[in-house]
PDB file of C-alpha atoms in Angstrom:
ATOM      1  CA  MET A   1      89.821  75.799  51.237  1.00 51.00           C
ATOM      2  CA  LYS A   2      92.604  78.360  50.886  1.00 47.00           C
ATOM      3  CA  LYS A   3      90.143  80.949  49.666  1.00 42.00           C
ATOM      4  CA  SER A   4      87.903  80.485  52.732  1.00 41.00           C
ATOM      5  CA  LEU A   5      90.921  80.660  55.043  1.00 38.00           C
ATOM      6  CA  VAL A   6      92.101  83.883  53.395  1.00 35.00           C
ATOM      7  CA  LEU A   7      88.596  85.386  53.603  1.00 36.00           C
ATOM      8  CA  PHE A   8      88.339  84.369  57.252  1.00 36.00           C
ATOM      9  CA  MET A   9      91.724  85.968  58.038  1.00 40.00           C
ATOM     10  CA  ILE A  10      90.717  89.176  56.231  1.00 40.00           C
ATOM     11  CA  PHE A  11      87.482  89.247  58.245  1.00 38.00           C
ATOM     12  CA  VAL A  12      89.318  88.748  61.569  1.00 35.00           C
ATOM     13  CA  LEU A  13      91.865  91.429  60.684  1.00 36.00           C
ATOM     14  CA  SER A  14      89.125  93.875  59.644  1.00 38.00           C
ATOM     15  CA  VAL A  15      87.177  93.352  62.863  1.00 34.00           C
ATOM     16  CA  SER A  16      90.363  93.774  64.904  1.00 36.00           C
ATOM     17  CA  LEU A  17      91.268  97.034  63.189  1.00 32.00           C
ATOM     18  CA  ILE A  18      87.757  98.430  63.562  1.00 32.00           C
ATOM     19  CA  ALA A  19      87.649  97.510  67.263  1.00 34.00           C
ATOM     20  CA  CYS A  20      91.039  99.111  67.900  1.00 33.00           C
ATOM     21  CA  GLY A  21      90.017 102.279  66.098  1.00 30.00           C
ATOM     22  CA  LYS A  22      86.917 103.066  68.171  1.00 29.00           C
ATOM     23  CA  GLU A  23      87.220 105.934  70.591  1.00 31.00           C
ATOM     24  CA  THR A  24      85.783 105.718  74.062  1.00 33.00           C
ATOM     25  CA  LYS A  25      83.137 108.409  74.026  1.00 34.00           C
ATOM     26  CA  ASP A  26      82.367 108.426  77.737  1.00 38.00           C
ATOM     27  CA  LYS A  27      85.751 108.672  79.368  1.00 47.00           C
ATOM     28  CA  SER A  28      89.158 109.488  77.976  1.00 50.00           C
ATOM     29  CA  LEU A  29      92.499 110.948  78.884  1.00 54.00           C
ATOM     30  CA  ASN A  30      93.473 112.619  75.630  1.00 58.00           C
ATOM     31  CA  ASP A  31      95.819 115.611  75.857  1.00 67.00           C
ATOM     32  CA  ASN A  32      96.016 115.258  79.652  1.00 91.00           C
ATOM     33  CA  VAL A  33      92.299 115.936  80.017  1.00 96.00           C
ATOM     34  CA  TYR A  34      89.971 113.534  81.796  1.00 97.00           C
ATOM     35  CA  LYS A  35      86.602 113.701  80.026  1.00 96.00           C
ATOM     36  CA  ASN A  36      83.417 112.172  81.364  1.00 96.00           C
ATOM     37  CA  GLU A  37      80.538 112.760  78.968  1.00 95.00           C
ATOM     38  CA  LYS A  38      78.073 110.789  81.088  1.00 94.00           C
ATOM     39  CA  LEU A  39      78.595 113.063  84.095  1.00 95.00           C
ATOM     40  CA  GLY A  40      79.202 116.151  81.975  1.00 96.00           C
ATOM     41  CA  PHE A  41      82.613 117.418  83.013  1.00 98.00           C
ATOM     42  CA  GLU A  42      86.263 117.652  82.065  1.00 98.00           C
ATOM     43  CA  PHE A  43      89.320 117.959  84.275  1.00 98.00           C
ATOM     44  CA  LYS A  44      92.720 119.059  82.990  1.00 98.00           C
ATOM     45  CA  ILE A  45      95.336 116.818  84.587  1.00 97.00           C
ATOM     46  CA  PRO A  46      98.282 118.858  85.909  1.00 96.00           C
ATOM     47  CA  GLU A  47     101.564 118.078  84.147  1.00 95.00           C
ATOM     48  CA  ARG A  48     103.251 117.672  87.523  1.00 94.00           C
ATOM     49  CA  TRP A  49     101.140 114.552  88.142  1.00 95.00           C
ATOM     50  CA  GLY A  50     103.221 112.820  85.469  1.00 91.00           C
ATOM     51  CA  GLY A  51     101.105 109.674  85.269  1.00 89.00           C
ATOM     52  CA  ASN A  52     101.398 108.958  89.013  1.00 94.00           C
ATOM     53  CA  TYR A  53      97.646 108.636  89.491  1.00 94.00           C
ATOM     54  CA  GLN A  54      94.686 106.359  88.877  1.00 93.00           C
ATOM     55  CA  VAL A  55      91.060 107.263  88.239  1.00 95.00           C
ATOM     56  CA  LYS A  56      88.343 105.382  90.097  1.00 94.00           C
ATOM     57  CA  GLU A  57      84.694 105.873  89.178  1.00 94.00           C
ATOM     58  CA  ILE A  58      82.056 104.982  91.749  1.00 91.00           C
ATOM     59  CA  GLU A  59      78.396 105.008  90.765  1.00 85.00           C
ATOM     60  CA  LYS A  60      76.775 104.577  94.165  1.00 75.00           C
ATOM     61  CA  GLN A  61      78.113 104.894  97.692  1.00 70.00           C
ATOM     62  CA  GLU A  62      76.410 104.568 101.030  1.00 68.00           C
ATOM     63  CA  THR A  63      78.011 107.695 102.473  1.00 70.00           C
ATOM     64  CA  ILE A  64      77.817 110.063  99.489  1.00 76.00           C
ATOM     65  CA  PRO A  65      74.725 110.356  97.299  1.00 80.00           C
ATOM     66  CA  GLY A  66      75.274 110.550  93.555  1.00 89.00           C
ATOM     67  CA  GLU A  67      78.362 109.581  91.607  1.00 94.00           C
ATOM     68  CA  THR A  68      82.024 109.997  92.485  1.00 95.00           C
ATOM     69  CA  VAL A  69      85.190 110.186  90.424  1.00 96.00           C
ATOM     70  CA  GLU A  70      88.341 109.813  92.511  1.00 96.00           C
ATOM     71  CA  PHE A  71      91.878 110.647  91.467  1.00 97.00           C
ATOM     72  CA  LEU A  72      94.228 108.513  93.533  1.00 95.00           C
ATOM     73  CA  LEU A  73      97.973 108.754  94.095  1.00 94.00           C
ATOM     74  CA  SER A  74      99.515 105.816  92.275  1.00 92.00           C
ATOM     75  CA  PRO A  75     103.288 106.125  91.942  1.00 88.00           C
ATOM     76  CA  LYS A  76     104.564 104.502  88.764  1.00 82.00           C
ATOM     77  CA  ASN A  77     106.819 102.112  90.685  1.00 74.00           C
ATOM     78  CA  ALA A  78     104.432 101.337  93.575  1.00 73.00           C
ATOM     79  CA  LYS A  79     103.706  97.708  94.362  1.00 70.00           C
ATOM     80  CA  ASP A  80     100.889  97.998  96.894  1.00 67.00           C
ATOM     81  CA  GLU A  81      97.255  98.488  95.982  1.00 69.00           C
ATOM     82  CA  ASN A  82      96.407 100.952  98.770  1.00 67.00           C
ATOM     83  CA  ARG A  83      95.941 104.355  97.183  1.00 84.00           C
ATOM     84  CA  GLU A  84      95.361 107.702  98.850  1.00 91.00           C
ATOM     85  CA  GLY A  85      93.065 110.290  97.318  1.00 94.00           C
ATOM     86  CA  LEU A  86      94.410 113.384  95.601  1.00 96.00           C
ATOM     87  CA  LEU A  87      90.893 114.707  95.019  1.00 97.00           C
ATOM     88  CA  SER A  88      87.342 113.467  94.481  1.00 97.00           C
ATOM     89  CA  PHE A  89      84.603 114.925  92.314  1.00 98.00           C
ATOM     90  CA  TYR A  90      81.051 114.429  93.546  1.00 96.00           C
ATOM     91  CA  ILE A  91      78.169 114.843  91.127  1.00 96.00           C
ATOM     92  CA  ILE A  92      74.864 114.902  92.979  1.00 95.00           C
ATOM     93  CA  ASP A  93      71.254 115.907  92.467  1.00 94.00           C
ATOM     94  CA  LYS A  94      70.569 119.577  93.211  1.00 95.00           C
ATOM     95  CA  ASN A  95      67.780 118.758  95.706  1.00 93.00           C
ATOM     96  CA  VAL A  96      69.960 116.273  97.588  1.00 92.00           C
ATOM     97  CA  TYR A  97      72.704 118.898  97.764  1.00 92.00           C
ATOM     98  CA  ALA A  98      70.288 121.531  99.112  1.00 92.00           C
ATOM     99  CA  GLU A  99      69.124 119.132 101.850  1.00 90.00           C
ATOM    100  CA  SER A 100      72.692 118.164 102.782  1.00 88.00           C
ATOM    101  CA  GLU A 101      73.663 121.822 103.174  1.00 88.00           C
ATOM    102  CA  LYS A 102      70.944 122.251 105.820  1.00 88.00           C
ATOM    103  CA  GLU A 103      72.480 119.515 107.978  1.00 86.00           C
ATOM    104  CA  GLU A 104      75.062 120.232 110.644  1.00 86.00           C
ATOM    105  CA  GLY A 105      78.621 119.124 110.064  1.00 83.00           C
ATOM    106  CA  PRO A 106      81.059 119.390 107.211  1.00 85.00           C
ATOM    107  CA  SER A 107      79.884 119.815 103.645  1.00 86.00           C
ATOM    108  CA  ILE A 108      80.194 116.938 101.159  1.00 88.00           C
ATOM    109  CA  GLY A 109      82.700 119.012  99.196  1.00 94.00           C
ATOM    110  CA  GLU A 110      83.537 122.430  97.826  1.00 96.00           C
ATOM    111  CA  TYR A 111      81.059 123.812  95.295  1.00 96.00           C
ATOM    112  CA  LEU A 112      82.351 123.949  91.693  1.00 98.00           C
ATOM    113  CA  GLY A 113      79.117 124.698  89.845  1.00 97.00           C
ATOM    114  CA  GLU A 114      75.865 123.256  88.600  1.00 96.00           C
ATOM    115  CA  LYS A 115      74.035 122.558  85.400  1.00 95.00           C
ATOM    116  CA  GLY A 116      70.488 121.307  85.093  1.00 94.00           C
ATOM    117  CA  ASP A 117      69.657 119.107  88.077  1.00 94.00           C
ATOM    118  CA  LEU A 118      73.291 118.332  88.922  1.00 96.00           C
ATOM    119  CA  VAL A 119      75.689 119.975  91.364  1.00 96.00           C
ATOM    120  CA  TYR A 120      79.453 119.483  91.000  1.00 98.00           C
ATOM    121  CA  LEU A 121      81.603 119.377  94.128  1.00 97.00           C
ATOM    122  CA  VAL A 122      85.220 118.541  94.877  1.00 98.00           C
ATOM    123  CA  GLY A 123      86.694 117.009  98.002  1.00 97.00           C
ATOM    124  CA  LEU A 124      90.348 117.693  98.756  1.00 97.00           C
ATOM    125  CA  PRO A 125      92.555 116.044 101.383  1.00 95.00           C
ATOM    126  CA  GLN A 126      93.041 118.043 104.559  1.00 92.00           C
ATOM    127  CA  SER A 127      96.637 116.895 104.985  1.00 94.00           C
ATOM    128  CA  ASN A 128      99.355 114.661 103.586  1.00 94.00           C
ATOM    129  CA  PRO A 129      98.535 111.061 104.632  1.00 93.00           C
ATOM    130  CA  PHE A 130     102.195 109.988 104.321  1.00 91.00           C
ATOM    131  CA  GLU A 131     105.333 110.677 106.306  1.00 92.00           C
ATOM    132  CA  VAL A 132     106.513 114.059 105.037  1.00 89.00           C
ATOM    133  CA  ASP A 133     110.058 112.865 104.248  1.00 93.00           C
ATOM    134  CA  SER A 134     108.990 109.620 102.579  1.00 91.00           C
ATOM    135  CA  GLU A 135     109.074 109.218  98.798  1.00 90.00           C
ATOM    136  CA  GLU A 136     105.269 109.030  98.666  1.00 90.00           C
ATOM    137  CA  GLY A 137     104.947 112.008 101.010  1.00 92.00           C
ATOM    138  CA  LYS A 138     107.127 114.172  98.787  1.00 94.00           C
ATOM    139  CA  LEU A 139     105.257 113.027  95.671  1.00 94.00           C
ATOM    140  CA  PHE A 140     101.901 113.740  97.332  1.00 94.00           C
ATOM    141  CA  ASP A 141     103.041 117.270  98.209  1.00 95.00           C
ATOM    142  CA  THR A 142     104.072 117.990  94.608  1.00 95.00           C
ATOM    143  CA  MET A 143     100.770 116.632  93.275  1.00 96.00           C
ATOM    144  CA  HIS A 144      98.498 118.355  95.812  1.00 95.00           C
ATOM    145  CA  MET A 145      96.098 120.912  94.304  1.00 97.00           C
ATOM    146  CA  SER A 146      94.441 123.882  95.958  1.00 97.00           C
ATOM    147  CA  PHE A 147      90.744 124.563  95.470  1.00 98.00           C
ATOM    148  CA  GLU A 148      91.649 127.461  93.153  1.00 98.00           C
ATOM    149  CA  ASP A 149      93.837 125.136  91.031  1.00 97.00           C
ATOM    150  CA  VAL A 150      90.969 122.649  90.744  1.00 98.00           C
ATOM    151  CA  LYS A 151      88.480 125.380  89.768  1.00 98.00           C
ATOM    152  CA  GLU A 152      90.772 126.468  86.923  1.00 98.00           C
ATOM    153  CA  ALA A 153      91.207 122.890  85.675  1.00 98.00           C
ATOM    154  CA  PHE A 154      87.525 121.878  85.954  1.00 98.00           C
ATOM    155  CA  THR A 155      84.890 122.477  83.254  1.00 98.00           C
ATOM    156  CA  ILE A 156      81.213 121.525  83.191  1.00 97.00           C
ATOM    157  CA  THR A 157      80.364 120.332  79.690  1.00 95.00           C
ATOM    158  CA  LYS A 158      76.861 118.868  79.855  1.00 71.00           C
TER     159      LYS A 158
END
């Protein structure tokens, strides 16, 4: 009986250690770099963001064709669940992008590049959604990135 219990415990411990040791191949935040192998890109997280963000991945939306990865302001000490966007990456089919560019109105996002049948775009906020003097407003201003900053931090890997 003791031998079976010991063998069972060794088995459970082995499985636990193996499960903990697996790396997530699709998405990770190692070395302040968000990596998404499925969508084929990497984004270097600015140090000034200091962990005050969340990543939200959306596979299908009604308003935007393709897939979206949003980086949302999420102050470390915030209690509410409402998050404002710092930036959004849109990964869409090249043909869909070409058709959308023919339409009147604003573009889906700023063009970052393309590879294969995919086009990579970024959407940036037009203004600070918070009161300028509020804690969140000040944090948003420090975390805001220009299009040039995003281009430097973004890499297509696929």
